[in-house]
Coordinates of C-alpha atoms and ligand atoms in Angstrom, one line a residue:
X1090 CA 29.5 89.0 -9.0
X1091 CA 30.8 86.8 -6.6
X1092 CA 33.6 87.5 -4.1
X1093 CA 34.2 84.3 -1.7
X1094 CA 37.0 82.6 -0.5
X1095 CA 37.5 78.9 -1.4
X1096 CA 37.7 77.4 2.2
X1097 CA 40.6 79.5 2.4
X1098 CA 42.2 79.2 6.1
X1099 CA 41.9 82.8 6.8
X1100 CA 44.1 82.0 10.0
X1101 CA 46.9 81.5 8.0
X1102 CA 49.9 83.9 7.2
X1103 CA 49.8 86.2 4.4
X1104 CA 52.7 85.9 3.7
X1105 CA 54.9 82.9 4.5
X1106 CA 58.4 83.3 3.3
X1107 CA 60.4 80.2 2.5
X1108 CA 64.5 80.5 2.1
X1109 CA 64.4 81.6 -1.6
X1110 CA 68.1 81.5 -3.6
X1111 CA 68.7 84.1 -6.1
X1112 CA 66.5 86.7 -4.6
X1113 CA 63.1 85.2 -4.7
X1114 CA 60.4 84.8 -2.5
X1115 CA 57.4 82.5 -2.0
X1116 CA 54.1 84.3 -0.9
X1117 CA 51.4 81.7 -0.1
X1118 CA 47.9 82.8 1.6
X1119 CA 47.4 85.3 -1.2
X1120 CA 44.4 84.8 -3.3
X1121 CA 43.5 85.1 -7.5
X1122 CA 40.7 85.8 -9.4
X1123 CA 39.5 82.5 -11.1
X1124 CA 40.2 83.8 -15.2
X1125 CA 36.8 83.6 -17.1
X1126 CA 36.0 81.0 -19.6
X1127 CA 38.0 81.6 -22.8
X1128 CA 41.1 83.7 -21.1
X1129 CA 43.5 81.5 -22.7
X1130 CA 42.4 81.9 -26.3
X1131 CA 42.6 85.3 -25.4
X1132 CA 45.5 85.6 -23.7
X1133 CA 47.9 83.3 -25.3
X1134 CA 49.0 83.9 -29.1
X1135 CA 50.6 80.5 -29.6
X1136 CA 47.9 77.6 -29.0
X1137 CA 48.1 74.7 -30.7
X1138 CA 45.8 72.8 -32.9
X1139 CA 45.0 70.4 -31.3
X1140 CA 43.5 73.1 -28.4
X1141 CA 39.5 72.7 -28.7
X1142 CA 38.6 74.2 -25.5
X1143 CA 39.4 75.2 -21.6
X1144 CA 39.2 73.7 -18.5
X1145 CA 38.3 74.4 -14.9
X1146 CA 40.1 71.4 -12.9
X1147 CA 40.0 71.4 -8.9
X1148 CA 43.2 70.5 -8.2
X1149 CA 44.3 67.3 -5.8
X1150 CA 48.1 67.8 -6.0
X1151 CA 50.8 69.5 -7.7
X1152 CA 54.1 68.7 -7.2
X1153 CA 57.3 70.5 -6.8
X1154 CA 60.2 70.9 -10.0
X1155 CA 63.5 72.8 -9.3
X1156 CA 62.1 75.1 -12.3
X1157 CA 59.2 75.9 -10.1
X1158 CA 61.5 77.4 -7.3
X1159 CA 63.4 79.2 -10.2
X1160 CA 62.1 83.3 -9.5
X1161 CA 62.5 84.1 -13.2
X1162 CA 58.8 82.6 -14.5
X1163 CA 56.4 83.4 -12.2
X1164 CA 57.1 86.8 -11.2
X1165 CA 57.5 88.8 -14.7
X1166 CA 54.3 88.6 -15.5
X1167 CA 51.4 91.3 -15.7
X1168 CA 49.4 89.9 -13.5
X1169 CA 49.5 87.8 -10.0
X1170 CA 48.8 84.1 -10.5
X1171 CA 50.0 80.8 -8.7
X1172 CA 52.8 79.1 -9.4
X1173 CA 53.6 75.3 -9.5
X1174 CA 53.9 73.4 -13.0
X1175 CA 52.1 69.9 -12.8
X1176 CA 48.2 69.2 -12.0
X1177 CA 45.8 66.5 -11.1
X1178 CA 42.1 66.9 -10.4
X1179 CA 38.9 66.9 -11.7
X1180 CA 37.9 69.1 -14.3
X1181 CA 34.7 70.8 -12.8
X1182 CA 33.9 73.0 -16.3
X1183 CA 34.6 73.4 -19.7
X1184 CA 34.4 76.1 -22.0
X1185 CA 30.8 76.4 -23.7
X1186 CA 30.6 73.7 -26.2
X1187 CA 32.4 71.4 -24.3
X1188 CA 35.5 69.6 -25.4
X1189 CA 36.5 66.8 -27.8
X1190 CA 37.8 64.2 -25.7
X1191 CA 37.7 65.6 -21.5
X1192 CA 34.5 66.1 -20.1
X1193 CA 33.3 67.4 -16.0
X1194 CA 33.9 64.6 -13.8
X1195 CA 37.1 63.1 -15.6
X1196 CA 40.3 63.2 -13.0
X1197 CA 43.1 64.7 -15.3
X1198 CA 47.1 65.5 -15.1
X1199 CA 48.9 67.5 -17.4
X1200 CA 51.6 70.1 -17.0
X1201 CA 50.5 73.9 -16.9
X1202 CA 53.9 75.3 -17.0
X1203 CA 54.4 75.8 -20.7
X1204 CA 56.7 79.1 -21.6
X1205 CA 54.1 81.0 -24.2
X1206 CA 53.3 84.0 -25.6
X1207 CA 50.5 86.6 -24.9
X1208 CA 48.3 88.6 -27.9
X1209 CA 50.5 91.3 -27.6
X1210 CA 53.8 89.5 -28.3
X1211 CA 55.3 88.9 -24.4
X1212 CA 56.9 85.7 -23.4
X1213 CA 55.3 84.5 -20.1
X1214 CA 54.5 81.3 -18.8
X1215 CA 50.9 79.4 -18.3
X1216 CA 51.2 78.2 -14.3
X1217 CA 48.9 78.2 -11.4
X1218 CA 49.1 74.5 -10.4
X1219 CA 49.6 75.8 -6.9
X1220 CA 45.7 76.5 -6.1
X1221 CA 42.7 75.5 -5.7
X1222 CA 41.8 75.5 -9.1
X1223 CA 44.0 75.8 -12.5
X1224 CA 42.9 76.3 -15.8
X1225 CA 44.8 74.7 -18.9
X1226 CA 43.3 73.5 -22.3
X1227 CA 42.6 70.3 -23.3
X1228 CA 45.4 70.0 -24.8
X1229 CA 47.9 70.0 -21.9
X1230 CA 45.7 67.1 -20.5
X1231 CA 44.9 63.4 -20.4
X1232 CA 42.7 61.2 -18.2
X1233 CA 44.7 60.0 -15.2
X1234 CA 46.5 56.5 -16.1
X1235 CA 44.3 53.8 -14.7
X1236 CA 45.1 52.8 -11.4
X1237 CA 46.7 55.6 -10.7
X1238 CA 46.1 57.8 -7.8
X1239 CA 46.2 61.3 -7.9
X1240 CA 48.7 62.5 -5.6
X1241 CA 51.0 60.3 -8.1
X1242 CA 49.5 61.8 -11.0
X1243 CA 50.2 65.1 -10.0
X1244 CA 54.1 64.5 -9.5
X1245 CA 54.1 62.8 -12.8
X1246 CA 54.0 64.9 -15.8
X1247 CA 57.0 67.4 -16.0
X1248 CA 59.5 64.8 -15.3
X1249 CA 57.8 62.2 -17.6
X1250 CA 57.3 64.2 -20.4
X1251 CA 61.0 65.6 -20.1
X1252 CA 62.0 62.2 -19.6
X1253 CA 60.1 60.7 -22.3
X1254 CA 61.3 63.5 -24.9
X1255 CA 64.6 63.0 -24.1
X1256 CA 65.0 59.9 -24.5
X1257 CA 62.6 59.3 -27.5
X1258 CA 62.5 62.9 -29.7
X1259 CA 66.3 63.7 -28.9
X1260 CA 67.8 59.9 -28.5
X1261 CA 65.7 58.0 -30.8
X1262 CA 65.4 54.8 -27.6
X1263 CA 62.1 54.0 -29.1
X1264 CA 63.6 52.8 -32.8
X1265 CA 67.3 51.7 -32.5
X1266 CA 67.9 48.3 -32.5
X1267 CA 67.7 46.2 -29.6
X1268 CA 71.4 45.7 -29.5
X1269 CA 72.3 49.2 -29.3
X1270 CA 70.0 50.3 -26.5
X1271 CA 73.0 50.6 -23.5
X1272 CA 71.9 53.8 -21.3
X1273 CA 73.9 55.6 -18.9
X1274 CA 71.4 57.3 -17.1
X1275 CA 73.3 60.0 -14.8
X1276 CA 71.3 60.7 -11.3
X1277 CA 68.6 58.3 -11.7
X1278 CA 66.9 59.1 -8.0
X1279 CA 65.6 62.5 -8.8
X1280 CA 62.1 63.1 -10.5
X1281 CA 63.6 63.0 -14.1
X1282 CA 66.0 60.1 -13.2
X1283 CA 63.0 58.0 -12.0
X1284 CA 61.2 58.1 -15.4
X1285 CA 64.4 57.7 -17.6
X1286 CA 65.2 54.6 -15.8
X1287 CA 62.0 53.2 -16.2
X1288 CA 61.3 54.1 -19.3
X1289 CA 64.9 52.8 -20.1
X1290 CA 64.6 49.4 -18.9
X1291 CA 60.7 48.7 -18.6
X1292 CA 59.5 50.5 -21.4
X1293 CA 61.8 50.4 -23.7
X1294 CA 64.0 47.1 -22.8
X1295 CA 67.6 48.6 -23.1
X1296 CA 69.8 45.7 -22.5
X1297 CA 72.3 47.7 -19.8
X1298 CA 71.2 50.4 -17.8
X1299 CA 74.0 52.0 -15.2
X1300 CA 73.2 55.1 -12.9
X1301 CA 74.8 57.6 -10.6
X1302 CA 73.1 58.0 -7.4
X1303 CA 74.5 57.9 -3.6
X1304 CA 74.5 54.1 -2.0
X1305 CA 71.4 55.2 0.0
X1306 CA 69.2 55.1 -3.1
X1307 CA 70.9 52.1 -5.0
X1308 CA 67.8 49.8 -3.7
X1309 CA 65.6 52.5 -5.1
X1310 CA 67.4 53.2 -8.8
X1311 CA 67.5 49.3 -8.9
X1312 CA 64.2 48.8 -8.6
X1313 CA 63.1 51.3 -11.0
X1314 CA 65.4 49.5 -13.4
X1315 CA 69.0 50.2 -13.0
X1316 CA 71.4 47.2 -14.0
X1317 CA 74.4 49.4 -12.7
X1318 CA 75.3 51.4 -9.6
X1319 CA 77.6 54.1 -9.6
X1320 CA 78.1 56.1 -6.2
X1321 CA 78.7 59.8 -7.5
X1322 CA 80.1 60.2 -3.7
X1323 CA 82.8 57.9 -3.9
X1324 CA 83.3 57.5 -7.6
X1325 CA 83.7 59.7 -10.8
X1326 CA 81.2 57.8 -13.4
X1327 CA 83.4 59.6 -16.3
X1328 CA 86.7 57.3 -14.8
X1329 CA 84.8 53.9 -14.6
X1330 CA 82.3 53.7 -17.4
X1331 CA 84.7 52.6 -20.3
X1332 CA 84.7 54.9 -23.2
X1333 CA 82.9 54.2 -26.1
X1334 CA 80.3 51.8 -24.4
X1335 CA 77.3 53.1 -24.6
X1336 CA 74.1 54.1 -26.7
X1337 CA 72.7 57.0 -24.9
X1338 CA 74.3 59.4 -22.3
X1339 CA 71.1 60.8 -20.2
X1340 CA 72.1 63.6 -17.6
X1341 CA 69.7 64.8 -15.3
X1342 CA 72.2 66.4 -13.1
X1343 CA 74.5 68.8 -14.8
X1344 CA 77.9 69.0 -13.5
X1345 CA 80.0 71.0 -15.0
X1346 CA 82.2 69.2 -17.9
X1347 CA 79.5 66.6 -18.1
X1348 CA 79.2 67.1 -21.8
X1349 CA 82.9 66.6 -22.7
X1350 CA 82.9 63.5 -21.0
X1351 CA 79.6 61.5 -21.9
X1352 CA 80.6 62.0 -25.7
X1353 CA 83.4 60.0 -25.1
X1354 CA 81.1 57.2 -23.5
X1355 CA 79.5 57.0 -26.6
X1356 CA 79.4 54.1 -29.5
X1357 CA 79.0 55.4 -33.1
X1358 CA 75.8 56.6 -33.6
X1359 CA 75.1 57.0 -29.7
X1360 CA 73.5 60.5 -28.7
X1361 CA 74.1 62.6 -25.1
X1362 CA 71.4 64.2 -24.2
X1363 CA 70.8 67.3 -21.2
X1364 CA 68.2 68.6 -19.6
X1365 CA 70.4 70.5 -17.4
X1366 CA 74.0 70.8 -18.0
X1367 CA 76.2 71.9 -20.9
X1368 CA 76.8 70.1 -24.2
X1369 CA 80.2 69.0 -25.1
X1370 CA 82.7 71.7 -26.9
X1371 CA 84.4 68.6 -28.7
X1372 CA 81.6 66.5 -30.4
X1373 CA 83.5 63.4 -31.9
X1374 CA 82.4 62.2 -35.0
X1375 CA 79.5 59.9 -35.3
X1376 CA 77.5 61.2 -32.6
X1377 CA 74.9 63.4 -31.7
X1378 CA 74.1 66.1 -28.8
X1379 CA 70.9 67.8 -27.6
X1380 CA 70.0 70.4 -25.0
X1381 CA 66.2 71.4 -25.1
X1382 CA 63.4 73.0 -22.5
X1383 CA 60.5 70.7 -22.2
X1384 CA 58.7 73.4 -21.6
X1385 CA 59.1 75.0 -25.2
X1386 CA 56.5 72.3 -26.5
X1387 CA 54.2 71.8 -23.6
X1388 CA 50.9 73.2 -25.0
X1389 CA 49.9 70.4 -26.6
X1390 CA 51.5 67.7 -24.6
X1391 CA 48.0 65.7 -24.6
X1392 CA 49.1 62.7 -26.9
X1393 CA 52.3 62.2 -24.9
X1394 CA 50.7 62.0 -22.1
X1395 CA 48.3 59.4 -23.1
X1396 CA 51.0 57.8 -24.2
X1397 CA 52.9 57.9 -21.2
X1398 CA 49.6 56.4 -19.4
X1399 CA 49.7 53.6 -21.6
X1400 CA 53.2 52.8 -19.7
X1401 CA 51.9 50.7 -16.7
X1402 CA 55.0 50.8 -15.8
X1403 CA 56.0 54.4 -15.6
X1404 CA 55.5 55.5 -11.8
X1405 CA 56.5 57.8 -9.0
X1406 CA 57.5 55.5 -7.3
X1407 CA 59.0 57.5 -4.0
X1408 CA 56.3 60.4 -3.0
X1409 CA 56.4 63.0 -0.2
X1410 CA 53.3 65.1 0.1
X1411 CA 53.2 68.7 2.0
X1412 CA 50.6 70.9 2.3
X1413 CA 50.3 74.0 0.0
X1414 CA 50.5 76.0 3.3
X1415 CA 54.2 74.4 3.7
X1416 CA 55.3 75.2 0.1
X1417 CA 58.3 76.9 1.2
X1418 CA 59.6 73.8 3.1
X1419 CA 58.9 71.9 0.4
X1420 CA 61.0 74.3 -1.7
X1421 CA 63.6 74.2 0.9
X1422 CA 63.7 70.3 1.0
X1423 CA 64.2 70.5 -3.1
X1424 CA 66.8 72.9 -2.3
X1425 CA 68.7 70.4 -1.1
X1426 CA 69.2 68.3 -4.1
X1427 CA 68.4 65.4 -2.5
X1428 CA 64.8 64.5 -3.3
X1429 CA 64.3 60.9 -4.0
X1430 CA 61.1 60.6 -6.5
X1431 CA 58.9 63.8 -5.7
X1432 CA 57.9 66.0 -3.6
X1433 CA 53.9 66.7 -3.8
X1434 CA 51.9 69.8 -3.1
X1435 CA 47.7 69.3 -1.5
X1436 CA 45.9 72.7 -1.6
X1437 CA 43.4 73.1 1.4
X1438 CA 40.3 72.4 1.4
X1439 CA 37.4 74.1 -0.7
X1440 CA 34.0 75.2 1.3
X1441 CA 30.7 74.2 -1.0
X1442 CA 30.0 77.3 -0.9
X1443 CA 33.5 78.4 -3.2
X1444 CA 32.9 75.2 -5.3
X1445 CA 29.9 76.2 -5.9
X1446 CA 30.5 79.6 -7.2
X1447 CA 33.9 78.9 -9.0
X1448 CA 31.7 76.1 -10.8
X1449 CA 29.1 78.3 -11.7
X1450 CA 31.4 80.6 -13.4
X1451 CA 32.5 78.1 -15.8
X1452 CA 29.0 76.7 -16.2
X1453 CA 27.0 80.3 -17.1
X1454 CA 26.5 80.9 -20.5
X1455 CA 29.6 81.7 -22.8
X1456 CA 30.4 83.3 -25.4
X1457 CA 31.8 81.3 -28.6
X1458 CA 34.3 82.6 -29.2
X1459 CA 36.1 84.5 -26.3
X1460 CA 38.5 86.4 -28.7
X1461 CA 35.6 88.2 -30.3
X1462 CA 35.3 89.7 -26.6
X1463 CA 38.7 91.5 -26.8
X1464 CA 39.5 90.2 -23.2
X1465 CA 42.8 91.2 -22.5
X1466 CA 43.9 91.4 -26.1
X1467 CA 46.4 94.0 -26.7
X1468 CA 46.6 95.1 -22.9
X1469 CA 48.0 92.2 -21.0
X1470 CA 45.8 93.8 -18.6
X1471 CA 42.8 92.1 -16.2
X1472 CA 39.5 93.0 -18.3
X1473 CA 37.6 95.5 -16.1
X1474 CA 34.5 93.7 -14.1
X1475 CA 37.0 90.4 -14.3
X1476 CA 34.5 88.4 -12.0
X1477 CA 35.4 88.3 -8.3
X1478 CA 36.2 83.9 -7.3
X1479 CA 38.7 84.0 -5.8
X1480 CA 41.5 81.0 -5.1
X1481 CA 43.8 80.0 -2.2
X1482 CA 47.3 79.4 -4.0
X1483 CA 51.2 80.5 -3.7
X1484 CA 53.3 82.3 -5.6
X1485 CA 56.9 83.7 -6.4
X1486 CA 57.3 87.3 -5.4
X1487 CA 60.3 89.4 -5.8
X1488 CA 61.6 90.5 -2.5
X1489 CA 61.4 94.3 -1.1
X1490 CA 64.9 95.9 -1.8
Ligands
NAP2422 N1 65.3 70.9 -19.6 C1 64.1 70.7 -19.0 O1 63.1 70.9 -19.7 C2 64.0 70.2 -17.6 C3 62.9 69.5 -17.2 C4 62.9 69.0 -15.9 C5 64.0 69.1 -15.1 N2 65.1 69.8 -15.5 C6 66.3 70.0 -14.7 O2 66.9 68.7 -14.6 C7 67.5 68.5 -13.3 C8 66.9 67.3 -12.6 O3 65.5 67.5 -12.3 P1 64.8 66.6 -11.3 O4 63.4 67.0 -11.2 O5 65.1 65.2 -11.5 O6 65.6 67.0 -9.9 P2 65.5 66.4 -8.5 O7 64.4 65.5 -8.4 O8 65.6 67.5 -7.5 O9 66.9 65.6 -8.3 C9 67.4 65.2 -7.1 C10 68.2 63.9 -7.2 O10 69.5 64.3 -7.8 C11 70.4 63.3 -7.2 N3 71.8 63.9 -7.3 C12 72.2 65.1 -6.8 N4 73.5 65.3 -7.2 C13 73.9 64.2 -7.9 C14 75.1 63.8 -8.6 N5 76.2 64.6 -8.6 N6 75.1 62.7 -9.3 C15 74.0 61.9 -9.3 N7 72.8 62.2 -8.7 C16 72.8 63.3 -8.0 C17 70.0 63.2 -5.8 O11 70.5 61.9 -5.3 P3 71.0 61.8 -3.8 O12 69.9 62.1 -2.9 O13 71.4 60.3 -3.8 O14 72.2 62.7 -3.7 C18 68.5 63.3 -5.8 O15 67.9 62.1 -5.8 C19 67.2 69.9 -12.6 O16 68.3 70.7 -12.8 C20 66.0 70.4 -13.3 O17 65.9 71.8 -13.2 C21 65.1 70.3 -16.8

């Protein structure tokens, strides 16, 4: 029907490839069929209720998580798609029928990197942030918070949802009382860290909040609510933080023993929580400990993250954008471990022409119900005549042996 290029720079390499650990690769200047209206009721087995239709967003920015350098979820999969786990842009169609509470025009975030599960009983994982266009359902998405723009809004929603989960479904911030709300908050400069003090201290009012950081980023943890600076250069937090003093152990880092000792840090009735690192082999009585995978429950994230908007005060509030042409130096740069905030990702610019025809796609008629079609149920396979709109994005490859 259609075959175009999105304002794809056909100048540029097909095949960039960044510095991957562990044996991937990162192929940008590929390009991927647009899937049709109503691929991911067909496609995924595991929607949630609250799922009423699909969405076609032109994405502003995505961002960069050290799961989306990770080689394992992008590349098992049946067929080539972006990576890249958050989204912001403007939803340009929705599946026929419309949906309940998103319409074309509104400027959305969300994050399409849920694990899930196709028809025919495969784990895979949603993605495809890292384009032109992504498609997620309603669901995954909530109007951008107002007043926010949307290169923030596009760095925001994996490490606020994580952030908020942790520290409300797994630590219970949001209901203890106001004298047990100490935090320890352990590296609060990184994407996660940023959110977890904030919603620490601004949101939630804990009366003591103390993070590890370097002393280049004291200013920074400060001033997204830290009471307490602990250089993790210079000083081992488990030898200065007294045992037994506080609430809630948060650790966004992961070192190894970390568990063992934030249980000790913790009051009766105090919970350690991890979205990286072991749990403790010795739980003392009287308190709690919880690993999880935020994205486990991401499909139907759309309350948090109204929620979260509600927040005014829950911001990126260090940003670093690179182009989606320079993903693998931004991947390189997260590499490091030393991002302060986030790192964002701008796909290039779309011709009218390709806006035109991807939008057209999701405006033609459709069918109800997209299952009753018997796209790609059973097969995991690209229906036959899949229509030919194509998108610029980047992906993880495995390399050549
Ligand atoms: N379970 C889940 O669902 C989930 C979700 C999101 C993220 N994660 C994981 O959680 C971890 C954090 O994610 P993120 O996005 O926040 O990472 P990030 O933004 O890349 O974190 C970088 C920050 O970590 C700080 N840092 C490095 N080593 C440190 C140490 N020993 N002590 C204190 N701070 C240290 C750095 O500070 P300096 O520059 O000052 O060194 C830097 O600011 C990653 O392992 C990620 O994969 C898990």
């Amino acid at each position: 029907m259609y075959a175009l290029l999105l304002g794809f720079p056909l100048s540029a390499p097909m095949a960039a490839y960044g510095k991957m650990s562990a044996g991937a690769k990162l192929a940008y200047g590929e390009t991927y069929p647009i899937p049709t209206p109503g691929n991911m009721h067909a496609w995924f087995s595991n929607l949630p209720s609250n799922a009423t239709c699909e969405v076609l967003i032109q994405v502003a920015y995505s961002s960069v998580n050290p799961s989306d350098r990770s080689p394992t979820m992008a590349i098992n999969d049946h067929y080539p798609k972006p990576a890249g786990s958050d989204v912001s842009g403007i939803i340009v169609g929705t599946t026929a029928g419309g949906c309940k509470k998103l319409k074309v025009g509104d400027a959305v975030w969300g994050d399409i990197g849920p694990n899930t599960m196709t028809v025919s009983g495969s784990k895979t994982k949603q993605l495809g942030g890292y384009a032109q266009f992504a498609v997620a359902l309603d669901s995954q998405l909530s109007k951008v918070p107002e007043g926010m723009g949307l290169a923030e809004a596009g760095s925001l929603p994996k490490v606020a949802l994580t952030s908020y989960k942790a520290l409300v479904w797994y630590a219970n911030l949001d209901t203890r009382p106001m004298d047990e709300r100490t935090i320890l908050v352990l590296g609060g400069s990184g994407g996660t860290g940023t959110v977890g003090l904030q919603l620490a201290k601004k949101v939630f009012n804990a009366t003591k909040v103390t993070t590890t950081t370097s002393a280049d980023n004291f200013d920074y943890c400060r001033s997204n609510g830290a009471d307490e600076l602990i250089d993790y250069k210079t000083t081992n937090w488990w030898e200065v933080v007294p045992d037994g003093s506080q609430d809630i152990v948060y650790d966004c880092v992961g070192q190894s023993g970390t568990g063992d000792y934030a249980v000790k840090k913790l009051k009766p009735g105090g919970s350690y929580v991890t979205i990286t690192g072991n749990l403790a082999i010795r739980v003392p009585p009287g308190v709690s400990q919880h690993s999880f995978i935020n994205s486990d429950t991401n499909l139907g994230s759309a309350n948090l993250l109204e929620a979260l908007a509600s927040f005014k005060d829950v911001r990126m509030t260090s940003l670093k954008t690179y182009n989606l042409s320079d993903v693998d130096a931004a991947f390189a740069e997260s590499a490091t471990g030393q991002v302060k905030g986030k790192l964002v990702i701008k796909p290039p610019p779309l011709s009218e022409e390709g806006r035109r025809a991807a939008i057209d796609l999701w405006g033609a008629e459709q069918p109800v119900e997209a299952r009753e079609r018997g796209l790609l149920r059973g097969t995991d396979r690209m229906p036959a005549g899949f229509p030919d709109v194509t998108r610029a994005g980047a992906r993880l490859t495995r390399p050549e042996s």
